[in-house]
Amino acid sequence: MHFRRGEYAEAEASYTKSLQGKETAAALSNRAMVRLKLGKAEACAKDCQRSVDLLLEEDEVGEATSKRDGLLVKTWQRKGTAEMEMKMYREAAASFENALRIEPESRTIREQRKAAVKEMAMIEVKDGEVELRARDFLAKRQRVSIEKKKELETPSPAAIVQTKRKEAMAKEEMKTTTMDIEKVRKAISKLDHDEEEIKTGPIFDKQWKIAATSSEKKCKILRAVRAENITKILAERLTGDLLGDIIVAILTHWITEDYANTSSNDDDDPVNWLTALTKTNRFSMASMLLSGEAKTNARESWNRCVQRLEKNKNMNSVALDRLEHLRANFRL
C-alpha cells in the first residue's frame, strides 16, 4: 500500500521489518524496487543479487517454476537498472542478458541491454584494449538479421522465429519429461563418468548445478557434450559467467601437456570443442560480458595451458597455433 501511494521511505521500512522476520526472494526484490525509487542504487543492486541467489537455490517445478522465472526477470531487470545508474555498464548488460535468457521476447529489456552496450563502447579498459564499439556490434547484429531474413523468406520473420522457438522448447521439454526416470537419475548423478552423453539443455543445467564450484566436475560435464550439440544446448544459455567457467575448466583439466597424443579423436578434442563454442549465437555477447574477475581467471588459465603445451612444443605446435587464433576470438 505504501508503494502505491508513493510513500517509498515507509515502504522500505515495511519490507525491512518483514525481512528481519524472514528473508524471502520476493521481499528482497520488492525492497530493491523501492530503493531504486529512492535513488539507493547500490543497496538496490545488493538486494537484487541476494534475491537472485535465493531464487537459484530453489528447485521448483511446474507452476512454481513459472512464478520463480517471472520474479527472476523482474529482479535481473531492477539490478541492471541500478547498475546503469551507477555507471556499471558491463554489469548492467550482463543483468539484462540474464533477464532475456528467461524472457527473450521482452522489447523493453532488449532496449535496456542495447543502451548498456552502447555505454560500454565508450569505456577503455585498464590494459589499453578498447571494448567493442557500439557501431561494430550493431553492424554485426544487422548482418545476422539480414541472414536470418534470407533463410526464413516469409512475410513475418519475427512470428516464425517465435513459433520455432516455442516449438523447439516444447519438444525439448517433452523429451525431458518422457525420459525414463532411471536414465535421468543416472545422467544427474554420474558426474565422474565421461561416457554419459548430454543431449538436452535441461540435463546440462541440472548437472552444472550439481557440479557447483568444482571445475574438474564441470570439465567432465563439458566432455559429455558433443561438439556438434554445443550450439543447440548452449544457444540460449551462454552468459559471461558461464563462458568464464567453461574456459577455466577446459584449459585446466582437458588440455594437457600430452595433448597431441591424447586428442587424436575429433569427438574428444578440446580445441575443436572451443572452436564450436565460438559459433553459438550468444558467444560474442558473452565474451564481451566477462566480468573483470572472470576475465582474469580465464586469461591466467589460458597462459598456464600454453606453458604446459610448450613443454612439448614440437609435438603440440599445431595445437598452440590453433589456441593462439582462438584466443583473439575469446578476447583474452
mmCIF file of C-alpha atoms in Angstrom:
data_model
loop_
_atom_site.group_PDB
_atom_site.id
_atom_site.type_symbol
_atom_site.label_atom_id
_atom_site.label_comp_id
_atom_site.label_asym_id
_atom_site.label_seq_id
_atom_site.Cartn_x
_atom_site.Cartn_y
_atom_site.Cartn_z
ATOM 1 C CA MET A 1 0.000 0.000 0.000
ATOM 2 C CA HIS A 2 2.809 2.446 0.867
ATOM 3 C CA PHE A 3 4.434 1.933 -2.526
ATOM 4 C CA ARG A 4 1.231 2.574 -4.476
ATOM 5 C CA ARG A 5 0.729 5.825 -2.581
ATOM 6 C CA GLY A 6 4.284 6.889 -3.351
ATOM 7 C CA GLU A 7 5.371 6.530 0.273
ATOM 8 C CA TYR A 8 8.693 4.954 -0.618
ATOM 9 C CA ALA A 9 10.513 5.518 2.690
ATOM 10 C CA GLU A 10 7.641 3.891 4.574
ATOM 11 C CA ALA A 11 7.551 1.041 2.068
ATOM 12 C CA GLU A 12 11.278 0.441 2.520
ATOM 13 C CA ALA A 13 10.854 0.337 6.298
ATOM 14 C CA SER A 14 7.952 -2.095 5.953
ATOM 15 C CA TYR A 15 9.908 -4.504 3.739
ATOM 16 C CA THR A 16 12.945 -4.250 6.020
ATOM 17 C CA LYS A 17 10.827 -5.191 9.027
ATOM 18 C CA SER A 18 9.367 -8.130 7.111
ATOM 19 C CA LEU A 19 12.840 -9.320 6.105
ATOM 20 C CA GLN A 20 14.012 -9.209 9.713
ATOM 21 C CA GLY A 21 11.400 -11.852 10.444
ATOM 22 C CA LYS A 22 12.040 -13.992 7.359
ATOM 23 C CA GLU A 23 14.273 -13.440 4.356
ATOM 24 C CA THR A 24 12.459 -14.149 1.084
ATOM 25 C CA ALA A 25 13.409 -13.515 -2.528
ATOM 26 C CA ALA A 26 10.142 -11.666 -3.217
ATOM 27 C CA ALA A 27 10.549 -9.263 -0.285
ATOM 28 C CA LEU A 28 14.153 -8.544 -1.249
ATOM 29 C CA SER A 29 13.180 -7.837 -4.841
ATOM 30 C CA ASN A 30 10.334 -5.568 -3.731
ATOM 31 C CA ARG A 31 12.591 -3.650 -1.363
ATOM 32 C CA ALA A 32 15.072 -3.313 -4.211
ATOM 33 C CA MET A 33 12.342 -1.722 -6.331
ATOM 34 C CA VAL A 34 11.590 0.759 -3.571
ATOM 35 C CA ARG A 35 15.253 1.550 -3.044
ATOM 36 C CA LEU A 36 15.605 2.201 -6.747
ATOM 37 C CA LYS A 37 12.838 4.791 -6.461
ATOM 38 C CA LEU A 38 14.665 6.351 -3.514
ATOM 39 C CA GLY A 39 17.868 6.643 -5.516
ATOM 40 C CA LYS A 40 19.678 3.973 -3.484
ATOM 41 C CA ALA A 41 21.148 2.194 -6.486
ATOM 42 C CA GLU A 42 23.883 0.305 -4.653
ATOM 43 C CA ALA A 43 21.510 -1.006 -1.969
ATOM 44 C CA CYS A 44 19.050 -1.943 -4.710
ATOM 45 C CA ALA A 45 21.678 -3.963 -6.582
ATOM 46 C CA LYS A 46 22.689 -5.809 -3.390
ATOM 47 C CA ASP A 47 19.062 -6.714 -2.623
ATOM 48 C CA CYS A 48 18.615 -7.950 -6.193
ATOM 49 C CA GLN A 49 21.721 -10.134 -6.049
ATOM 50 C CA ARG A 50 20.605 -11.723 -2.774
ATOM 51 C CA SER A 51 17.129 -12.287 -4.217
ATOM 52 C CA VAL A 52 18.605 -13.956 -7.302
ATOM 53 C CA ASP A 53 20.833 -16.177 -5.133
ATOM 54 C CA LEU A 54 17.808 -17.377 -3.168
ATOM 55 C CA LEU A 55 15.761 -17.986 -6.313
ATOM 56 C CA LEU A 56 18.525 -20.004 -7.967
ATOM 57 C CA GLU A 57 18.810 -22.200 -4.876
ATOM 58 C CA GLU A 58 15.189 -23.248 -5.312
ATOM 59 C CA ASP A 59 14.378 -26.414 -7.239
ATOM 60 C CA GLU A 60 10.833 -25.703 -8.340
ATOM 61 C CA VAL A 61 8.734 -27.476 -10.991
ATOM 62 C CA GLY A 62 5.560 -26.725 -12.924
ATOM 63 C CA GLU A 63 3.647 -23.593 -11.964
ATOM 64 C CA ALA A 64 6.159 -22.751 -9.240
ATOM 65 C CA THR A 65 8.902 -22.579 -11.875
ATOM 66 C CA SER A 66 6.878 -20.093 -13.897
ATOM 67 C CA LYS A 67 6.402 -17.827 -10.865
ATOM 68 C CA ARG A 68 10.083 -18.061 -9.952
ATOM 69 C CA ASP A 69 11.135 -17.208 -13.503
ATOM 70 C CA GLY A 70 8.803 -14.209 -13.525
ATOM 71 C CA LEU A 71 10.389 -12.868 -10.358
ATOM 72 C CA LEU A 72 13.862 -13.584 -11.705
ATOM 73 C CA VAL A 73 13.170 -11.481 -14.797
ATOM 74 C CA LYS A 74 11.955 -8.526 -12.702
ATOM 75 C CA THR A 75 14.873 -8.827 -10.313
ATOM 76 C CA TRP A 76 17.539 -9.026 -13.027
ATOM 77 C CA GLN A 77 15.925 -6.022 -14.723
ATOM 78 C CA ARG A 78 15.923 -3.984 -11.493
ATOM 79 C CA LYS A 79 19.544 -4.931 -10.849
ATOM 80 C CA GLY A 80 20.500 -3.853 -14.366
ATOM 81 C CA THR A 81 18.685 -0.534 -13.960
ATOM 82 C CA ALA A 82 20.514 0.157 -10.687
ATOM 83 C CA GLU A 83 23.853 -0.724 -12.276
ATOM 84 C CA MET A 84 23.140 1.671 -15.140
ATOM 85 C CA GLU A 85 22.619 4.454 -12.595
ATOM 86 C CA MET A 86 25.969 3.569 -11.023
ATOM 87 C CA LYS A 87 27.590 3.603 -14.494
ATOM 88 C CA MET A 88 28.427 -0.099 -14.146
ATOM 89 C CA TYR A 89 27.556 -0.717 -17.777
ATOM 90 C CA ARG A 90 29.214 -4.113 -18.191
ATOM 91 C CA GLU A 91 27.401 -5.483 -15.147
ATOM 92 C CA ALA A 92 24.138 -3.899 -16.315
ATOM 93 C CA ALA A 93 24.413 -5.504 -19.744
ATOM 94 C CA ALA A 94 25.025 -8.878 -18.081
ATOM 95 C CA SER A 95 21.968 -8.450 -15.840
ATOM 96 C CA PHE A 96 19.730 -7.567 -18.782
ATOM 97 C CA GLU A 97 21.186 -10.506 -20.697
ATOM 98 C CA ASN A 98 20.246 -12.845 -17.827
ATOM 99 C CA ALA A 99 16.700 -11.482 -17.886
ATOM 100 C CA LEU A 100 16.494 -12.047 -21.645
ATOM 101 C CA ARG A 101 17.539 -15.670 -21.241
ATOM 102 C CA ILE A 102 14.233 -16.191 -19.424
ATOM 103 C CA GLU A 103 12.086 -13.724 -21.356
ATOM 104 C CA PRO A 104 13.751 -13.332 -24.792
ATOM 105 C CA GLU A 105 10.798 -11.506 -26.366
ATOM 106 C CA SER A 106 10.826 -8.530 -23.977
ATOM 107 C CA ARG A 107 11.305 -5.420 -26.113
ATOM 108 C CA THR A 108 11.846 -3.215 -23.043
ATOM 109 C CA ILE A 109 14.703 -5.313 -21.684
ATOM 110 C CA ARG A 110 16.256 -5.586 -25.143
ATOM 111 C CA GLU A 111 16.294 -1.802 -25.382
ATOM 112 C CA GLN A 112 17.844 -1.561 -21.910
ATOM 113 C CA ARG A 113 20.570 -4.020 -22.846
ATOM 114 C CA LYS A 114 21.186 -2.097 -26.072
ATOM 115 C CA ALA A 115 21.654 1.119 -24.080
ATOM 116 C CA ALA A 116 24.115 -0.583 -21.726
ATOM 117 C CA VAL A 117 26.151 -1.963 -24.628
ATOM 118 C CA LYS A 118 26.330 1.484 -26.228
ATOM 119 C CA GLU A 119 27.681 2.939 -22.999
ATOM 120 C CA MET A 120 30.221 0.119 -22.765
ATOM 121 C CA ALA A 121 31.586 1.150 -26.159
ATOM 122 C CA MET A 122 32.906 4.367 -24.615
ATOM 123 C CA ILE A 123 34.883 2.642 -21.865
ATOM 124 C CA GLU A 124 38.584 1.929 -22.259
ATOM 125 C CA VAL A 125 39.812 -0.913 -20.090
ATOM 126 C CA LYS A 126 42.951 -0.655 -17.979
ATOM 127 C CA ASP A 127 45.207 -2.790 -20.173
ATOM 128 C CA GLY A 128 44.736 -0.388 -23.058
ATOM 129 C CA GLU A 129 42.320 -2.519 -25.050
ATOM 130 C CA VAL A 130 39.210 -0.746 -26.249
ATOM 131 C CA GLU A 131 35.906 -2.538 -25.828
ATOM 132 C CA LEU A 132 33.829 -3.443 -28.878
ATOM 133 C CA ARG A 133 32.446 -0.294 -30.451
ATOM 134 C CA ALA A 134 28.700 0.085 -30.499
ATOM 135 C CA ARG A 135 28.645 0.598 -34.249
ATOM 136 C CA ASP A 136 30.543 -2.666 -34.790
ATOM 137 C CA PHE A 137 28.166 -4.514 -32.501
ATOM 138 C CA LEU A 138 25.108 -3.071 -34.211
ATOM 139 C CA ALA A 139 26.567 -3.797 -37.645
ATOM 140 C CA LYS A 140 27.079 -7.440 -36.697
ATOM 141 C CA ARG A 141 23.516 -7.678 -35.416
ATOM 142 C CA GLN A 142 22.278 -6.144 -38.654
ATOM 143 C CA ARG A 143 24.184 -8.703 -40.720
ATOM 144 C CA VAL A 144 22.790 -11.536 -38.610
ATOM 145 C CA SER A 145 19.299 -10.089 -39.019
ATOM 146 C CA ILE A 146 19.686 -9.958 -42.802
ATOM 147 C CA GLU A 147 20.977 -13.530 -42.916
ATOM 148 C CA LYS A 148 18.040 -14.757 -40.845
ATOM 149 C CA LYS A 149 15.648 -12.913 -43.140
ATOM 150 C CA LYS A 150 17.100 -14.626 -46.185
ATOM 151 C CA GLU A 151 16.808 -18.002 -44.501
ATOM 152 C CA LEU A 152 13.206 -17.530 -43.497
ATOM 153 C CA GLU A 153 11.914 -15.777 -46.658
ATOM 154 C CA THR A 154 8.487 -15.231 -45.160
ATOM 155 C CA PRO A 155 6.202 -12.200 -44.721
ATOM 156 C CA SER A 156 6.554 -12.361 -40.925
ATOM 157 C CA PRO A 157 10.047 -13.447 -39.841
ATOM 158 C CA ALA A 158 9.542 -12.440 -36.198
ATOM 159 C CA ALA A 159 6.403 -14.526 -35.871
ATOM 160 C CA ILE A 160 8.058 -17.585 -37.393
ATOM 161 C CA VAL A 161 11.167 -17.239 -35.224
ATOM 162 C CA GLN A 162 8.961 -17.031 -32.127
ATOM 163 C CA THR A 163 6.914 -20.047 -33.240
ATOM 164 C CA LYS A 164 10.023 -22.109 -33.952
ATOM 165 C CA ARG A 165 11.497 -21.203 -30.583
ATOM 166 C CA LYS A 166 8.313 -22.237 -28.781
ATOM 167 C CA GLU A 167 8.120 -25.485 -30.763
ATOM 168 C CA ALA A 168 11.757 -26.287 -30.010
ATOM 169 C CA MET A 169 11.241 -25.585 -26.298
ATOM 170 C CA ALA A 170 8.077 -27.704 -26.256
ATOM 171 C CA LYS A 171 9.845 -30.611 -27.959
ATOM 172 C CA GLU A 172 12.792 -30.330 -25.592
ATOM 173 C CA GLU A 173 10.529 -30.285 -22.541
ATOM 174 C CA MET A 174 8.566 -33.254 -23.902
ATOM 175 C CA LYS A 175 11.773 -35.238 -24.435
ATOM 176 C CA THR A 176 12.890 -34.450 -20.888
ATOM 177 C CA THR A 177 9.608 -35.312 -19.199
ATOM 178 C CA THR A 178 9.150 -38.555 -21.149
ATOM 179 C CA MET A 179 12.657 -39.874 -20.472
ATOM 180 C CA ASP A 180 12.922 -42.970 -18.345
ATOM 181 C CA ILE A 181 13.294 -41.918 -14.684
ATOM 182 C CA GLU A 182 16.267 -44.169 -14.124
ATOM 183 C CA LYS A 183 18.134 -42.674 -17.081
ATOM 184 C CA VAL A 184 17.566 -39.167 -15.756
ATOM 185 C CA ARG A 185 18.784 -40.177 -12.307
ATOM 186 C CA LYS A 186 21.965 -41.660 -13.775
ATOM 187 C CA ALA A 187 22.559 -38.643 -16.013
ATOM 188 C CA ILE A 188 22.419 -36.355 -12.991
ATOM 189 C CA SER A 189 24.418 -38.431 -10.536
ATOM 190 C CA LYS A 190 27.194 -39.950 -12.665
ATOM 191 C CA LEU A 191 29.336 -36.849 -12.863
ATOM 192 C CA ASP A 192 32.509 -38.883 -12.559
ATOM 193 C CA HIS A 193 31.965 -40.678 -15.898
ATOM 194 C CA ASP A 194 32.687 -39.128 -19.283
ATOM 195 C CA GLU A 195 30.681 -41.618 -21.324
ATOM 196 C CA GLU A 196 27.243 -40.315 -20.268
ATOM 197 C CA GLU A 197 26.424 -38.070 -23.220
ATOM 198 C CA ILE A 198 24.398 -34.912 -22.563
ATOM 199 C CA LYS A 199 21.928 -34.157 -25.340
ATOM 200 C CA THR A 200 19.466 -31.630 -23.875
ATOM 201 C CA GLY A 201 19.648 -28.238 -22.208
ATOM 202 C CA PRO A 202 17.691 -29.187 -19.050
ATOM 203 C CA ILE A 203 20.030 -32.117 -18.326
ATOM 204 C CA PHE A 204 23.020 -29.832 -18.819
ATOM 205 C CA ASP A 205 21.518 -27.294 -16.380
ATOM 206 C CA LYS A 206 20.917 -29.937 -13.703
ATOM 207 C CA GLN A 207 24.398 -31.420 -13.935
ATOM 208 C CA TRP A 208 26.049 -27.997 -14.000
ATOM 209 C CA LYS A 209 24.159 -27.026 -10.858
ATOM 210 C CA ILE A 210 25.283 -30.199 -9.088
ATOM 211 C CA ALA A 211 28.905 -29.584 -10.082
ATOM 212 C CA ALA A 212 28.731 -26.318 -8.097
ATOM 213 C CA THR A 213 32.241 -24.894 -7.699
ATOM 214 C CA SER A 214 34.159 -27.974 -8.893
ATOM 215 C CA SER A 215 35.989 -27.008 -12.081
ATOM 216 C CA GLU A 216 37.045 -30.624 -12.626
ATOM 217 C CA LYS A 217 33.460 -31.900 -12.495
ATOM 218 C CA LYS A 218 32.379 -29.096 -14.833
ATOM 219 C CA CYS A 219 35.005 -30.268 -17.292
ATOM 220 C CA LYS A 220 33.569 -33.795 -17.188
ATOM 221 C CA ILE A 221 30.145 -32.333 -17.973
ATOM 222 C CA LEU A 222 31.544 -30.394 -20.939
ATOM 223 C CA ARG A 223 33.230 -33.522 -22.274
ATOM 224 C CA ALA A 224 29.842 -35.213 -22.203
ATOM 225 C CA VAL A 225 28.538 -32.622 -24.688
ATOM 226 C CA ARG A 226 29.493 -33.458 -28.268
ATOM 227 C CA ALA A 227 30.863 -30.529 -30.268
ATOM 228 C CA GLU A 228 28.038 -30.869 -32.775
ATOM 229 C CA ASN A 229 25.473 -30.345 -29.974
ATOM 230 C CA ILE A 230 27.067 -27.271 -28.388
ATOM 231 C CA THR A 231 25.060 -24.745 -30.408
ATOM 232 C CA LYS A 232 21.771 -26.498 -29.626
ATOM 233 C CA ILE A 233 22.431 -26.858 -25.898
ATOM 234 C CA LEU A 234 24.128 -23.538 -25.161
ATOM 235 C CA ALA A 235 22.397 -21.249 -27.691
ATOM 236 C CA GLU A 236 20.112 -19.645 -25.087
ATOM 237 C CA ARG A 237 22.278 -20.377 -22.035
ATOM 238 C CA LEU A 238 25.672 -18.853 -22.727
ATOM 239 C CA THR A 239 26.419 -15.905 -20.436
ATOM 240 C CA GLY A 240 29.624 -14.186 -19.432
ATOM 241 C CA ASP A 241 29.809 -16.141 -16.162
ATOM 242 C CA LEU A 242 29.173 -19.493 -17.861
ATOM 243 C CA LEU A 243 31.732 -18.760 -20.572
ATOM 244 C CA GLY A 244 34.347 -17.914 -17.955
ATOM 245 C CA ASP A 245 33.742 -21.208 -16.122
ATOM 246 C CA ILE A 246 33.931 -23.148 -19.396
ATOM 247 C CA ILE A 247 37.279 -21.614 -20.376
ATOM 248 C CA VAL A 248 38.851 -22.356 -16.984
ATOM 249 C CA ALA A 249 37.503 -25.919 -16.857
ATOM 250 C CA ILE A 250 38.650 -26.916 -20.341
ATOM 251 C CA LEU A 251 42.045 -25.235 -20.273
ATOM 252 C CA THR A 252 42.806 -26.551 -16.783
ATOM 253 C CA HIS A 253 41.525 -30.123 -16.900
ATOM 254 C CA TRP A 254 41.059 -31.151 -20.530
ATOM 255 C CA ILE A 255 44.080 -29.805 -22.414
ATOM 256 C CA THR A 256 47.203 -31.475 -21.006
ATOM 257 C CA GLU A 257 50.879 -31.190 -21.959
ATOM 258 C CA ASP A 258 50.465 -34.546 -23.726
ATOM 259 C CA TYR A 259 47.605 -33.110 -25.801
ATOM 260 C CA ALA A 260 48.961 -34.305 -29.186
ATOM 261 C CA ASN A 261 48.855 -37.947 -28.039
ATOM 262 C CA THR A 262 45.543 -37.852 -26.175
ATOM 263 C CA SER A 263 43.330 -35.829 -28.539
ATOM 264 C CA SER A 264 43.605 -37.688 -31.829
ATOM 265 C CA ASN A 265 39.852 -38.321 -31.774
ATOM 266 C CA ASP A 266 37.962 -35.326 -33.182
ATOM 267 C CA ASP A 267 34.979 -36.061 -30.925
ATOM 268 C CA ASP A 268 37.194 -35.695 -27.840
ATOM 269 C CA ASP A 269 39.285 -32.739 -28.980
ATOM 270 C CA PRO A 270 39.025 -29.765 -26.593
ATOM 271 C CA VAL A 271 40.276 -27.303 -29.214
ATOM 272 C CA ASN A 272 37.538 -28.445 -31.595
ATOM 273 C CA TRP A 273 35.097 -28.022 -28.707
ATOM 274 C CA LEU A 274 36.209 -24.443 -28.042
ATOM 275 C CA THR A 275 36.061 -23.676 -31.763
ATOM 276 C CA ALA A 276 32.465 -24.915 -31.934
ATOM 277 C CA LEU A 277 31.627 -22.797 -28.876
ATOM 278 C CA THR A 278 32.600 -19.616 -30.748
ATOM 279 C CA LYS A 279 29.846 -20.344 -33.281
ATOM 280 C CA THR A 280 26.953 -20.169 -30.808
ATOM 281 C CA ASN A 281 24.509 -17.281 -31.113
ATOM 282 C CA ARG A 282 25.433 -15.592 -27.830
ATOM 283 C CA PHE A 283 29.198 -16.096 -27.927
ATOM 284 C CA SER A 284 30.129 -12.549 -28.993
ATOM 285 C CA MET A 285 27.914 -11.019 -26.311
ATOM 286 C CA ALA A 286 29.087 -13.471 -23.630
ATOM 287 C CA SER A 287 32.779 -12.850 -24.386
ATOM 288 C CA MET A 288 32.165 -9.125 -24.093
ATOM 289 C CA LEU A 289 30.317 -9.545 -20.786
ATOM 290 C CA LEU A 290 33.077 -11.416 -18.953
ATOM 291 C CA SER A 291 33.483 -9.744 -15.570
ATOM 292 C CA GLY A 292 36.880 -8.445 -14.559
ATOM 293 C CA GLU A 293 37.481 -11.390 -12.208
ATOM 294 C CA ALA A 294 36.249 -13.972 -14.724
ATOM 295 C CA LYS A 295 38.421 -12.468 -17.449
ATOM 296 C CA THR A 296 41.485 -12.544 -15.200
ATOM 297 C CA ASN A 297 40.863 -16.188 -14.248
ATOM 298 C CA ALA A 298 40.310 -17.160 -17.886
ATOM 299 C CA ARG A 299 43.459 -15.336 -19.036
ATOM 300 C CA GLU A 300 45.569 -16.975 -16.301
ATOM 301 C CA SER A 301 44.193 -20.429 -17.183
ATOM 302 C CA TRP A 302 44.978 -19.801 -20.834
ATOM 303 C CA ASN A 303 48.562 -18.744 -20.007
ATOM 304 C CA ARG A 304 49.134 -21.818 -17.831
ATOM 305 C CA CYS A 305 47.723 -24.073 -20.564
ATOM 306 C CA VAL A 306 50.077 -22.605 -23.153
ATOM 307 C CA GLN A 307 53.026 -23.083 -20.786
ATOM 308 C CA ARG A 308 52.130 -26.774 -20.359
ATOM 309 C CA LEU A 309 51.869 -27.325 -24.103
ATOM 310 C CA GLU A 310 55.189 -25.575 -24.721
ATOM 311 C CA LYS A 311 56.947 -28.285 -22.686
ATOM 312 C CA ASN A 312 56.407 -30.476 -25.773
ATOM 313 C CA LYS A 313 56.451 -27.612 -28.265
ATOM 314 C CA ASN A 314 57.372 -29.673 -31.311
ATOM 315 C CA MET A 315 54.616 -32.156 -30.655
ATOM 316 C CA ASN A 316 51.999 -29.531 -29.753
ATOM 317 C CA SER A 317 52.876 -26.830 -32.300
ATOM 318 C CA VAL A 318 49.593 -27.225 -34.199
ATOM 319 C CA ALA A 319 47.544 -27.012 -31.009
ATOM 320 C CA LEU A 320 49.471 -23.916 -29.901
ATOM 321 C CA ASP A 321 48.782 -22.201 -33.218
ATOM 322 C CA ARG A 322 45.079 -23.043 -33.025
ATOM 323 C CA LEU A 323 44.820 -21.782 -29.450
ATOM 324 C CA GLU A 324 46.576 -18.543 -30.375
ATOM 325 C CA HIS A 325 43.994 -17.963 -33.105
ATOM 326 C CA LEU A 326 41.120 -18.820 -30.747
ATOM 327 C CA ARG A 327 42.447 -16.518 -28.052
ATOM 328 C CA ALA A 328 41.625 -13.483 -30.176
ATOM 329 C CA ASN A 329 38.034 -14.687 -30.534
ATOM 330 C CA PHE A 330 37.738 -15.071 -26.764
ATOM 331 C CA ARG A 331 39.134 -11.535 -26.244
ATOM 332 C CA LEU A 332 41.816 -12.809 -23.867
#
